[in-house]
C-alpha atoms as an extended CHARMM CRD file, in Angstrom:
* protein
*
       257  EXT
         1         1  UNK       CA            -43.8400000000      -41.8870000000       62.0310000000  PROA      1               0.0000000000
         2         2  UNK       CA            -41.1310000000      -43.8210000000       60.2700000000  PROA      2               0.0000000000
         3         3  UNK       CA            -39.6870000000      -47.3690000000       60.1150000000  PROA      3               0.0000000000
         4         4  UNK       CA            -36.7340000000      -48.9940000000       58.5090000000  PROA      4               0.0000000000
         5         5  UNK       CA            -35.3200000000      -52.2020000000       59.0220000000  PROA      5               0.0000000000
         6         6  UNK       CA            -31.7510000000      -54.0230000000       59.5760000000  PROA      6               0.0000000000
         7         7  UNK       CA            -32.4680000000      -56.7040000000       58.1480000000  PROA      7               0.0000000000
         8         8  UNK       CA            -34.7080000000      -59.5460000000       57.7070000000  PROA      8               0.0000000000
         9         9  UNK       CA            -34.6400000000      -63.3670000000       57.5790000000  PROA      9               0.0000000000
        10        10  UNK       CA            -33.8420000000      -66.5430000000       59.5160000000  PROA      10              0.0000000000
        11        11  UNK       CA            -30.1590000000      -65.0680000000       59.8360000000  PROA      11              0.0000000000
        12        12  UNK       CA            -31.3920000000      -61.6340000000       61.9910000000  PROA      12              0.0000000000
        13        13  UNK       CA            -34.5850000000      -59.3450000000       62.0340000000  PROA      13              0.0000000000
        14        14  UNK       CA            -34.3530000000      -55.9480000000       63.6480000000  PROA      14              0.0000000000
        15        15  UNK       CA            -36.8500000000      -52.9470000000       62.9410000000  PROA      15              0.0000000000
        16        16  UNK       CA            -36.2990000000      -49.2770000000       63.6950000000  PROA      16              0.0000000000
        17        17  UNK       CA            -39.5560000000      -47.5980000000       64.3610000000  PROA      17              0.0000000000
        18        18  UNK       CA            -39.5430000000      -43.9290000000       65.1630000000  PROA      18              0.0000000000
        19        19  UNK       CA            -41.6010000000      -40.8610000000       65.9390000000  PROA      19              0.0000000000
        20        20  UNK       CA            -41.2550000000      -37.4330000000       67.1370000000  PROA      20              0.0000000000
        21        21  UNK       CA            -38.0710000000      -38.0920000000       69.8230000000  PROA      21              0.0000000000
        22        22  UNK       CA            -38.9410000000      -41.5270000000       70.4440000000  PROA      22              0.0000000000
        23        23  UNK       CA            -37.0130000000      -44.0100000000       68.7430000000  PROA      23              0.0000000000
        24        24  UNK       CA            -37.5140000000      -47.6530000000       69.0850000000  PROA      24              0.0000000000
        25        25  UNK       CA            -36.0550000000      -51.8060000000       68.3880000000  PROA      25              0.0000000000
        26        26  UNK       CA            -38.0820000000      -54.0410000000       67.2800000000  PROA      26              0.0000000000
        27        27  UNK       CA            -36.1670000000      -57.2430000000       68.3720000000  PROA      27              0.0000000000
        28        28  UNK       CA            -32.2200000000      -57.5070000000       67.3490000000  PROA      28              0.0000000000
        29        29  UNK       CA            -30.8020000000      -61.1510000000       65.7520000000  PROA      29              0.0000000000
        30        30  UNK       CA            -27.3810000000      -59.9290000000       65.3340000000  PROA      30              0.0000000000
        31        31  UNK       CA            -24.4220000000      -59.8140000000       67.0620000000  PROA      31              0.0000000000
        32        32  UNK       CA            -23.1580000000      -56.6190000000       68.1900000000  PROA      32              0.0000000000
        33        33  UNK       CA            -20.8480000000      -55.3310000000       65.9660000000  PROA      33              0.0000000000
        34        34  UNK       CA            -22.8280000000      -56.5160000000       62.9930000000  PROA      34              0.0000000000
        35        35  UNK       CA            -26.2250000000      -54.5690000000       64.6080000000  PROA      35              0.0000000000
        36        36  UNK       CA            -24.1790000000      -51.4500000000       65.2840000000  PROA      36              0.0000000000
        37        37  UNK       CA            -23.0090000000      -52.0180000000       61.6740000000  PROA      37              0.0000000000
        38        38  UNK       CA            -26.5060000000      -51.8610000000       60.7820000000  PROA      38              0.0000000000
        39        39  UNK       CA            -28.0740000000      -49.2320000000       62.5170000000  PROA      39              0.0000000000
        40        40  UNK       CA            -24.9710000000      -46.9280000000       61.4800000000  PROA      40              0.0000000000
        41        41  UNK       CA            -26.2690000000      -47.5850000000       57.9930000000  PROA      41              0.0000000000
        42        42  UNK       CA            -29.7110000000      -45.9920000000       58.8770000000  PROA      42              0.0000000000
        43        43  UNK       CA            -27.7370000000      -43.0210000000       60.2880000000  PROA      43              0.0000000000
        44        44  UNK       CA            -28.4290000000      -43.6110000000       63.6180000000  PROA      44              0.0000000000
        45        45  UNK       CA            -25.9130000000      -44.1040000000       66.8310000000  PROA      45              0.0000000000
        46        46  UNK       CA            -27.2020000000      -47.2570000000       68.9840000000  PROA      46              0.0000000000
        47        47  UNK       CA            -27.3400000000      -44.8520000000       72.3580000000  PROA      47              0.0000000000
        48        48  UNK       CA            -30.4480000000      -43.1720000000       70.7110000000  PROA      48              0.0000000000
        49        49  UNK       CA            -32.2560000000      -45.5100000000       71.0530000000  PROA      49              0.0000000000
        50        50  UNK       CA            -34.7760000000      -45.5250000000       73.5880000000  PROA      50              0.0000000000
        51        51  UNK       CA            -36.1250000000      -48.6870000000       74.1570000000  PROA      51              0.0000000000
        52        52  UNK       CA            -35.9470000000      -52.2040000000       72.5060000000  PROA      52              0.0000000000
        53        53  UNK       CA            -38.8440000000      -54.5840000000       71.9950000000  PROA      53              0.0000000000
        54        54  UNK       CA            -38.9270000000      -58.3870000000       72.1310000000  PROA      54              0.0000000000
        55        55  UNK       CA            -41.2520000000      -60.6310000000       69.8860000000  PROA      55              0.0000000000
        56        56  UNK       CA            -39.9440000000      -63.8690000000       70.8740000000  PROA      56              0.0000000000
        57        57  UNK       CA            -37.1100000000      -65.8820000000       72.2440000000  PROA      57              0.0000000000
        58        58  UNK       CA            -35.5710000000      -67.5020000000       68.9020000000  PROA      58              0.0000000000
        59        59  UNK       CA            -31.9440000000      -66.4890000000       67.9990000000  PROA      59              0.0000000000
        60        60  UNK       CA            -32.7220000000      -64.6690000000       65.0380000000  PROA      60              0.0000000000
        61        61  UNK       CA            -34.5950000000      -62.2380000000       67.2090000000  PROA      61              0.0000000000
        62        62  UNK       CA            -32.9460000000      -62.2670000000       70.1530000000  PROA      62              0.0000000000
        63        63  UNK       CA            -29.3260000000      -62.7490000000       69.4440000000  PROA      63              0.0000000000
        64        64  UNK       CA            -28.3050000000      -59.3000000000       70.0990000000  PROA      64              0.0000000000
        65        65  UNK       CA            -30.9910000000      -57.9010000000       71.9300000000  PROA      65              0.0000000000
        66        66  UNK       CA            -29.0820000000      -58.2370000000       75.8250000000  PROA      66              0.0000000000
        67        67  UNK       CA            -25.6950000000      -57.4030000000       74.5370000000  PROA      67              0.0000000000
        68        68  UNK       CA            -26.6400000000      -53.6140000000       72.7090000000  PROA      68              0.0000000000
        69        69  UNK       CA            -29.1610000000      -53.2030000000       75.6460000000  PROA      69              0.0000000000
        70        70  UNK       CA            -26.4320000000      -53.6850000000       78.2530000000  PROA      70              0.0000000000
        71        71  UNK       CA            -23.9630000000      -51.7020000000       76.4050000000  PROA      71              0.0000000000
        72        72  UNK       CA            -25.7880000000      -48.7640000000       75.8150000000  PROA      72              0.0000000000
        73        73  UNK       CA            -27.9570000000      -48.8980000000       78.3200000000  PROA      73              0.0000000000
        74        74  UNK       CA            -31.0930000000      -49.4950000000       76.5180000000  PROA      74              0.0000000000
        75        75  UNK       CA            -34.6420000000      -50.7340000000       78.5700000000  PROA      75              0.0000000000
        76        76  UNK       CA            -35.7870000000      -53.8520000000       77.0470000000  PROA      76              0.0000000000
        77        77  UNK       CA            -39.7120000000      -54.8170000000       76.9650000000  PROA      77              0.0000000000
        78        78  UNK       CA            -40.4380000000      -58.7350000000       76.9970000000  PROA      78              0.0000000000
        79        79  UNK       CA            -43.5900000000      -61.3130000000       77.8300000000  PROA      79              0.0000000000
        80        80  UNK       CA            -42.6340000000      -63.3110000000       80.8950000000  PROA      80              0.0000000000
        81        81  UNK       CA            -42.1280000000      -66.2790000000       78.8990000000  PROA      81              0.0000000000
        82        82  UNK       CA            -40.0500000000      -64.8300000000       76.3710000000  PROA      82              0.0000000000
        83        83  UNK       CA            -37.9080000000      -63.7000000000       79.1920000000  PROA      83              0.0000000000
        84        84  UNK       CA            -37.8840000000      -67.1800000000       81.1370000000  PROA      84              0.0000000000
        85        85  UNK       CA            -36.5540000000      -68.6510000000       77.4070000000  PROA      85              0.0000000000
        86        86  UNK       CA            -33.6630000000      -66.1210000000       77.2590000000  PROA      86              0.0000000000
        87        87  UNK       CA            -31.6230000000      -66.6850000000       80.0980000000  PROA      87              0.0000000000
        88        88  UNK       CA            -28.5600000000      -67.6430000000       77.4170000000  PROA      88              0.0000000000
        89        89  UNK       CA            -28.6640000000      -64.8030000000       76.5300000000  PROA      89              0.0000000000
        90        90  UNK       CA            -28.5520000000      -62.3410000000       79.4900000000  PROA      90              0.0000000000
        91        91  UNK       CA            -25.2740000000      -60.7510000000       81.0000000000  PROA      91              0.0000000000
        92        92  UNK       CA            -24.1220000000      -61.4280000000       84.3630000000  PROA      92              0.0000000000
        93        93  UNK       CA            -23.6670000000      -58.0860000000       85.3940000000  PROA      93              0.0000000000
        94        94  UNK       CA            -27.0680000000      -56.4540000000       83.8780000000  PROA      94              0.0000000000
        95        95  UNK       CA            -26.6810000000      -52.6990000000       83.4590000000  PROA      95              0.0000000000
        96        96  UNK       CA            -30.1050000000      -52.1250000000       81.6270000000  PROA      96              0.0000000000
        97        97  UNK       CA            -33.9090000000      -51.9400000000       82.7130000000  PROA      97              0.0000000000
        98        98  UNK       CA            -36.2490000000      -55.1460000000       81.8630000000  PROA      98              0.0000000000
        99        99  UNK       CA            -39.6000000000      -54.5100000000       81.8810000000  PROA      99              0.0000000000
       100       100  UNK       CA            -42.0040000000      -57.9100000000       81.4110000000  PROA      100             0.0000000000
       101       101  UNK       CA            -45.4170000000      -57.2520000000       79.3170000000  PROA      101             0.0000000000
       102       102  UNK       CA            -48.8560000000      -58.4650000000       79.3950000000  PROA      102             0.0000000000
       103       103  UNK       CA            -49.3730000000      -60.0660000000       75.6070000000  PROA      103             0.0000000000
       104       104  UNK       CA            -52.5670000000      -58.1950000000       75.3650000000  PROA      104             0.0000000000
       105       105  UNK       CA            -52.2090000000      -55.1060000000       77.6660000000  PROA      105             0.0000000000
       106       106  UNK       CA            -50.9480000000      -51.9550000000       75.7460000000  PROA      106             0.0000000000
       107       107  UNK       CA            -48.7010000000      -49.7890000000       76.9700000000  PROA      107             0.0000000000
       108       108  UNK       CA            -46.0950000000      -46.3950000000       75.7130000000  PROA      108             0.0000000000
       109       109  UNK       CA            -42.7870000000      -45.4100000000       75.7530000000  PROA      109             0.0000000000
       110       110  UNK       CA            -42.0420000000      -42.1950000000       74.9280000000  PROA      110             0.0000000000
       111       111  UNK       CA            -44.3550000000      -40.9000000000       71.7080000000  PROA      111             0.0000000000
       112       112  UNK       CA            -45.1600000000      -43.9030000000       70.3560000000  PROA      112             0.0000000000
       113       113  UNK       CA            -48.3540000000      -46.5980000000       72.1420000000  PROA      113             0.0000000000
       114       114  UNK       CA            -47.4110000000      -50.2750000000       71.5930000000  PROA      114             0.0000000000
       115       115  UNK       CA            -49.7730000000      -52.3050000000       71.5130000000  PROA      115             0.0000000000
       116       116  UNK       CA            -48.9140000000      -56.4770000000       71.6490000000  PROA      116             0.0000000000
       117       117  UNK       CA            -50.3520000000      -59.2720000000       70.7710000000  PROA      117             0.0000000000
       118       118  UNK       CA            -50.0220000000      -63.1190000000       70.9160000000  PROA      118             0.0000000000
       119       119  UNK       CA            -49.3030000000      -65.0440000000       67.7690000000  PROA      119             0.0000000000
       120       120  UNK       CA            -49.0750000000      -69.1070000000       67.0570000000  PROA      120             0.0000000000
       121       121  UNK       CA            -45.8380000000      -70.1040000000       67.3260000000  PROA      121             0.0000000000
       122       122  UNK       CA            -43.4100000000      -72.7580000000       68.5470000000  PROA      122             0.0000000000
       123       123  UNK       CA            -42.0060000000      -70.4480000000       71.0790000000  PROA      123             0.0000000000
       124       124  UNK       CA            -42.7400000000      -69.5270000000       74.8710000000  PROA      124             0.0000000000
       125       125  UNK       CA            -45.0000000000      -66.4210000000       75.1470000000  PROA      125             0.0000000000
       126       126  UNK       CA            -44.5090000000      -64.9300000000       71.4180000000  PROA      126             0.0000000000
       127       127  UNK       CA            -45.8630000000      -61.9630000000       70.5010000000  PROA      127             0.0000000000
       128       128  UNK       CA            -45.9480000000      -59.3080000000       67.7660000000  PROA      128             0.0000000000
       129       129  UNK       CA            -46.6580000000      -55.4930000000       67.4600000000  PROA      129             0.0000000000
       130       130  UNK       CA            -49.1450000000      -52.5950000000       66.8270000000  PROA      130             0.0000000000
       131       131  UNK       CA            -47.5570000000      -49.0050000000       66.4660000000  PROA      131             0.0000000000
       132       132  UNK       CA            -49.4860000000      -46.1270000000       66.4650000000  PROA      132             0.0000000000
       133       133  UNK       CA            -48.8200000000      -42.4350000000       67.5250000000  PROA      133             0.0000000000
       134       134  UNK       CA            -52.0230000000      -40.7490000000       67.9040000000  PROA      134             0.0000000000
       135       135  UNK       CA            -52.6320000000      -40.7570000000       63.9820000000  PROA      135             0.0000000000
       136       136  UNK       CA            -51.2330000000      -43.5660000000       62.2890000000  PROA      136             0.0000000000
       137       137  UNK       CA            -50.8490000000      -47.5420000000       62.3700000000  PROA      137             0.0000000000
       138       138  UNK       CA            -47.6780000000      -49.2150000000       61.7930000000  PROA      138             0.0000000000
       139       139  UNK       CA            -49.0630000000      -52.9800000000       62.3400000000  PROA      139             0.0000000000
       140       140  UNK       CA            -46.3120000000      -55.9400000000       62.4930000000  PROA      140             0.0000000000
       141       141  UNK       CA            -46.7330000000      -59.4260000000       61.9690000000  PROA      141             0.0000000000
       142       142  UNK       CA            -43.7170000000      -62.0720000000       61.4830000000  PROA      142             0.0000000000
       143       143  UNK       CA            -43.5620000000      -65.2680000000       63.1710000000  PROA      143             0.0000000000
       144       144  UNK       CA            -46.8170000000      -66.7490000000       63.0880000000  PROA      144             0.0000000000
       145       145  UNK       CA            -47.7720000000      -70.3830000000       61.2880000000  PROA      145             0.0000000000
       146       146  UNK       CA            -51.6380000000      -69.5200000000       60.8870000000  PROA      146             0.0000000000
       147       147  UNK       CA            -53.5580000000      -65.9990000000       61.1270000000  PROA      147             0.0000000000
       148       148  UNK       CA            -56.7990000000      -65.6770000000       63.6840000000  PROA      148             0.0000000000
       149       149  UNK       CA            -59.2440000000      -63.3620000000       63.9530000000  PROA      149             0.0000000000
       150       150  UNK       CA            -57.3890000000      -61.5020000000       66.3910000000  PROA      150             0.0000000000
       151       151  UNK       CA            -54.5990000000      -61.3220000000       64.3990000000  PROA      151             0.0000000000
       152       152  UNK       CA            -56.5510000000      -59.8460000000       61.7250000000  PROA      152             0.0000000000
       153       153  UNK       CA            -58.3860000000      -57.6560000000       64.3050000000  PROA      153             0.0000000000
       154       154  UNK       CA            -55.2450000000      -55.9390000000       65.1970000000  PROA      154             0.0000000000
       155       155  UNK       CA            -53.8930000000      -55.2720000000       61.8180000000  PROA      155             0.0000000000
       156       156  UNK       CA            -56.6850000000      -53.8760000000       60.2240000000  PROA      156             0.0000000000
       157       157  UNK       CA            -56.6850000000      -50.6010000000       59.5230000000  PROA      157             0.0000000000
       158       158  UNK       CA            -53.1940000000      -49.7470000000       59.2240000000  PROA      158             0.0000000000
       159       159  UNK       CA            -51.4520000000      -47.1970000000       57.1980000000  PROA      159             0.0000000000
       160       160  UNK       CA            -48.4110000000      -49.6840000000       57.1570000000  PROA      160             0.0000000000
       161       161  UNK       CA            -47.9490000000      -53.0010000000       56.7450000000  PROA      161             0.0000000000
       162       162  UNK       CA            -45.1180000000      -55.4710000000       57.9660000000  PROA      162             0.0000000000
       163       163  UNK       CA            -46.1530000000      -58.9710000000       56.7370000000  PROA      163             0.0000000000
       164       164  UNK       CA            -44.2100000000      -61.8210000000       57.2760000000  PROA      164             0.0000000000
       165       165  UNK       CA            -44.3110000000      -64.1380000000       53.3090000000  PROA      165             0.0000000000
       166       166  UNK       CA            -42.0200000000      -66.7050000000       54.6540000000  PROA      166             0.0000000000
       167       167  UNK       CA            -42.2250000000      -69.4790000000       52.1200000000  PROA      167             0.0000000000
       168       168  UNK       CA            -43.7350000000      -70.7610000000       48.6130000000  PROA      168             0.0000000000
       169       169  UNK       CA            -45.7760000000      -73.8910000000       49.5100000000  PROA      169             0.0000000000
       170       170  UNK       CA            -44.3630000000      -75.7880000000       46.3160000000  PROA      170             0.0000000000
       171       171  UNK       CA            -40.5600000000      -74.4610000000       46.9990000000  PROA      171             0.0000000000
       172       172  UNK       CA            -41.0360000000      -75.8240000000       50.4350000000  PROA      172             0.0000000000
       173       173  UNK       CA            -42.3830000000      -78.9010000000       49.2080000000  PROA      173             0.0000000000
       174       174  UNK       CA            -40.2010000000      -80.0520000000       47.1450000000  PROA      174             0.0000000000
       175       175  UNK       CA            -37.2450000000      -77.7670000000       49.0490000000  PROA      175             0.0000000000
       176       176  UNK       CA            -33.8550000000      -78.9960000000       50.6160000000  PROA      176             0.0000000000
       177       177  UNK       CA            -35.3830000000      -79.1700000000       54.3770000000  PROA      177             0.0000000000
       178       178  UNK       CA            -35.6010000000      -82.8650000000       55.5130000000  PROA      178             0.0000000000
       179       179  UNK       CA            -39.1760000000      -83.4660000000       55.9290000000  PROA      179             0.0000000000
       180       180  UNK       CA            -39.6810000000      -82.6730000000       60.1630000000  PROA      180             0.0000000000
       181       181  UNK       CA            -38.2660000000      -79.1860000000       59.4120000000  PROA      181             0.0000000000
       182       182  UNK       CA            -40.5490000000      -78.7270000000       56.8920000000  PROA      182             0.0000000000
       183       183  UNK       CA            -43.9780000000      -79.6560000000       58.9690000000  PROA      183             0.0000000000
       184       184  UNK       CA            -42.4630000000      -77.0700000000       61.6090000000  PROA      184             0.0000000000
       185       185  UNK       CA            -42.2720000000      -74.4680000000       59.0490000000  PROA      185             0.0000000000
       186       186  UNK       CA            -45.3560000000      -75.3200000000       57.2170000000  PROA      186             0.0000000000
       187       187  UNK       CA            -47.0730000000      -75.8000000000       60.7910000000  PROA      187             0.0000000000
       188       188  UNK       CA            -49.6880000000      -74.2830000000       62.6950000000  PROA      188             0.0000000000
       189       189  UNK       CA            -46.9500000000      -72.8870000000       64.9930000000  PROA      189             0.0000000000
       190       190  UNK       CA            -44.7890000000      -72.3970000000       62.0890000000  PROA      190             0.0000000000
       191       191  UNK       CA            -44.3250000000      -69.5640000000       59.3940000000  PROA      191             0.0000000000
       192       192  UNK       CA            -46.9410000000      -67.7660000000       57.1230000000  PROA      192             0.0000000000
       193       193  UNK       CA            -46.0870000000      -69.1400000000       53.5150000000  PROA      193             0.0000000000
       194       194  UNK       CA            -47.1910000000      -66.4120000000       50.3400000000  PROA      194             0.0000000000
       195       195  UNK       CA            -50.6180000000      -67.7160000000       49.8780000000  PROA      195             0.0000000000
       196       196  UNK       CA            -51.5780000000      -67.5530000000       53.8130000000  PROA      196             0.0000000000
       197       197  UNK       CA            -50.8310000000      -63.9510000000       54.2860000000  PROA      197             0.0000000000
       198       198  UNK       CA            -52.0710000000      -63.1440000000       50.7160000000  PROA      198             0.0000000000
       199       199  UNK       CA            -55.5130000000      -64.2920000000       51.9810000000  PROA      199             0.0000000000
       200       200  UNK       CA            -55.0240000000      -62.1120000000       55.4830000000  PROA      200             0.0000000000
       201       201  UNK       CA            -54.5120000000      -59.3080000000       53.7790000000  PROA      201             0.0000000000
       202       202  UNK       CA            -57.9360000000      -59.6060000000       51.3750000000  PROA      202             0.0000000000
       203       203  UNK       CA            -59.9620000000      -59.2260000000       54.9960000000  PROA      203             0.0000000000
       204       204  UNK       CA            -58.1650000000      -56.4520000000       56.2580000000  PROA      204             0.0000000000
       205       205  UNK       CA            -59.4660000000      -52.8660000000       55.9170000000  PROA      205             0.0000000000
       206       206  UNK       CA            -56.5030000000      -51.4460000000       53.8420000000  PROA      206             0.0000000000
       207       207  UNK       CA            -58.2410000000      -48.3290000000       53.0860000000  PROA      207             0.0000000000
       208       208  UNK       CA            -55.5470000000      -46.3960000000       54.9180000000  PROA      208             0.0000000000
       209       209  UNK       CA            -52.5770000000      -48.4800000000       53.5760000000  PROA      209             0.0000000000
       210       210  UNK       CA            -49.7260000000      -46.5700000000       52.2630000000  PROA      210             0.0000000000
       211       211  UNK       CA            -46.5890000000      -49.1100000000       52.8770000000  PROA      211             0.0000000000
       212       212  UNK       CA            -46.9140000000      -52.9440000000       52.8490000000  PROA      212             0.0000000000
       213       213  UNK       CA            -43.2610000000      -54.8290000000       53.3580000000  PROA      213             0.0000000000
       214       214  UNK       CA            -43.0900000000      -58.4300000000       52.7520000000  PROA      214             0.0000000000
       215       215  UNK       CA            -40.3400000000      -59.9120000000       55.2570000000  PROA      215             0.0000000000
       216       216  UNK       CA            -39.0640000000      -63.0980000000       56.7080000000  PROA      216             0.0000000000
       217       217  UNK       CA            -38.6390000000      -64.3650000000       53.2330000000  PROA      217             0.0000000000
       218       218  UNK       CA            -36.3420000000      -67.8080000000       53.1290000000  PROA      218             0.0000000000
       219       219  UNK       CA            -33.4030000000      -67.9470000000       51.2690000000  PROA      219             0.0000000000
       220       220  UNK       CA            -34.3670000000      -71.4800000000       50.1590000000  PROA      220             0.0000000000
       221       221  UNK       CA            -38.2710000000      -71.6020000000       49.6870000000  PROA      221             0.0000000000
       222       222  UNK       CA            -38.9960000000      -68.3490000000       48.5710000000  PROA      222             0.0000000000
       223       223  UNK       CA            -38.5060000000      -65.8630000000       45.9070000000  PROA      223             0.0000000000
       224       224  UNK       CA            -39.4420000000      -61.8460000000       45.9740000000  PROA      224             0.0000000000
       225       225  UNK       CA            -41.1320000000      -62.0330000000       42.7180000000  PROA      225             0.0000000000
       226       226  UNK       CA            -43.2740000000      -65.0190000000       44.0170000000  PROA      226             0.0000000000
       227       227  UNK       CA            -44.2880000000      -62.7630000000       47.0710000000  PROA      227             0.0000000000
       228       228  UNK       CA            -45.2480000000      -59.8760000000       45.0170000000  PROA      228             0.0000000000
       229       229  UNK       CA            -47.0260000000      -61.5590000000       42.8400000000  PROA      229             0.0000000000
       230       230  UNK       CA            -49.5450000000      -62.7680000000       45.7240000000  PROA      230             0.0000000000
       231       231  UNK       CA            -49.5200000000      -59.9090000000       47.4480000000  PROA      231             0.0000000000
       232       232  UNK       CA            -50.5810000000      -57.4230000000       44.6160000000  PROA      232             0.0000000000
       233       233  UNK       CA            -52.9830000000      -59.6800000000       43.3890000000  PROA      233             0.0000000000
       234       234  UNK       CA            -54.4840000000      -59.6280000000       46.7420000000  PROA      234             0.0000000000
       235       235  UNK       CA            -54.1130000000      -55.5540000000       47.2940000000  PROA      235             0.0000000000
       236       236  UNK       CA            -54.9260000000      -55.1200000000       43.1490000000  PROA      236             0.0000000000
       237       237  UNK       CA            -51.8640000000      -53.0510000000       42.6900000000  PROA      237             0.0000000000
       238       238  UNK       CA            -48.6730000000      -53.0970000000       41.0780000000  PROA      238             0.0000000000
       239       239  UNK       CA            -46.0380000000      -55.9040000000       41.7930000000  PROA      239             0.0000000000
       240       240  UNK       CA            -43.5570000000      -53.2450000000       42.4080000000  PROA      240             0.0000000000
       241       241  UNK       CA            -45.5940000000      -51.4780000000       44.9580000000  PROA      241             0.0000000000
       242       242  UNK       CA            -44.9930000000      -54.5810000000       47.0380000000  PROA      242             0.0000000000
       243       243  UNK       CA            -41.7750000000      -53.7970000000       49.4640000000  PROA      243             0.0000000000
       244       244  UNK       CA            -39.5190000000      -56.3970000000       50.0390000000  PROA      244             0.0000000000
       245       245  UNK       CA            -37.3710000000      -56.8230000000       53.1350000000  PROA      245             0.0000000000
       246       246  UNK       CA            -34.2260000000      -58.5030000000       52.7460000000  PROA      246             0.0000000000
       247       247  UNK       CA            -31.7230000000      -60.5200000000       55.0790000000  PROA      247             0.0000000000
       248       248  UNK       CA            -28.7170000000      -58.3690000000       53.9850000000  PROA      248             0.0000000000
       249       249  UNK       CA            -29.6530000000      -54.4830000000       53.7370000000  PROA      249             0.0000000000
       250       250  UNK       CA            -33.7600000000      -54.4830000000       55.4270000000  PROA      250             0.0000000000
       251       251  UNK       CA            -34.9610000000      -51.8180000000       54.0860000000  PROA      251             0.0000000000
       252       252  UNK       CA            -34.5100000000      -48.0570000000       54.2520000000  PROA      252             0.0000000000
       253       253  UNK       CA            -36.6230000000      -45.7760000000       55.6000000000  PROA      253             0.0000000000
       254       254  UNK       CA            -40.3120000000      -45.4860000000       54.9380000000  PROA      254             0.0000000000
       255       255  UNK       CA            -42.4620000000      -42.5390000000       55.6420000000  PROA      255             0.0000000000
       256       256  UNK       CA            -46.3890000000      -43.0390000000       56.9740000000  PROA      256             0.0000000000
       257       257  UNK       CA            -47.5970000000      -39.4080000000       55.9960000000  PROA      257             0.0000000000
């Protein structure tokens, strides 16, 4: 299995996750020539793609997802209420399959069993990922003010690790964001700051961990060297071990083995 990403940040997320002849897209906040643009860059033509995967409604997520779908004919997968908050953004004439999930039911497409899971935050019916493929764990979480024992239930034990580090507590503080959009952020049904997802990761069983990826990093209350500092102090490893996903380039691929 194998993952790489298009980018990351409030300005677009998108994830490639692939295995054997099944390759998948994990939600897609760009326009369409800019996502095209950026799966090119992985190496990859857009009509390969077998199926793409919805967290949540918010534009950064779902900003290209109907318009690549529709154009190349790609199946989308979706919680009810993530669909019912989308309806902006789906075509008149729909040329693509939509299939509407269960949050906690787990289900596969092609190769690879997905497994979702319901996060807090200020959206519909969000939910994140599990990835798995018969021998290893790719576990995804982005999007979510507060971990729960679930949460940490379903990420433990990967062999991979996409964790969203969204802010610095003290950048946000004393940050440019008048003060409501700052309790949204900093909320329960907000965004995981450094510290938060530092302590998440100090319960999980990271025997098996071979790739952890910081991402959702803001441009305005964060800085990578902040994140890996938390992160590594929580894993006891090297700051540069810590990946970093960024809004511009993602990141490229990365191998579980």
């Amino acid at each position: 299995m194998r993952f790489a990403s298009l980018g990351s940040g409030s300005a677009g997320n998108g994830l490639i996750i692939e295995h054997s002849a099944t390759r998948l897209l994990l939600d897609c906040g760009f326009g369409l020539r800019d996502a095209i643009k950026r799966i090119a860059r992985l190496s990859l033509e857009p009509d390969t793609i077998d199926g793409i995967l919805v967290t949540h409604e918010h534009d950064d997520h779902t900003h290209g997802v109907f318009k690549l779908a529709n154009k190349y004919r790609i199946p989308v997968w979706l919680t009810h209420g993530t669909y019912a908050s989308s309806q902006k953004f789906l075509p008149k004439q729909q040329d693509f399959k939509l299939h509407i999930i269960d949050s906690h039911q787990a289900f596969s497409i092609g190769d690879l069993h997905v497994q979702p899971y319901p996060v807090p935050h200020d959206a519909r019916e969000p939910v994140q990922y599990i990835f798995e493929n018969g021998s290893h764990k790719l576990g995804v979480l982005t999007d979510a003010g507060i971990s729960t024992p679930h949460i940490e239930a379903m990420l433990s034990g990967s062999d991979a690790l996409i964790l969203e580090c969204n802010h610095d507590l003290e950048m946000l503080r004393k940050g440019p964001y008048v003060h409501s959009l700052k309790q949204r952020v900093g909320g329960r049904l907000g965004h995981l700051d450094n510290d938060s997802a530092a302590r998440l990761l100090q319960v999980l069983d990271n025997r098996k961990l071979q790739h952890i990826v910081a991402a959702h990093l803001s441009e305005k209350n964060n800085q990578p060297a902040l994140v890996s500092a938390a992160l590594s102090q929580s894993l006891n490893c090297e700051e540069h071990w810590i990946g970093i996903a960024q809004q511009a380039e993602g990141f490229d691929w990365r191998e579980i083995k």
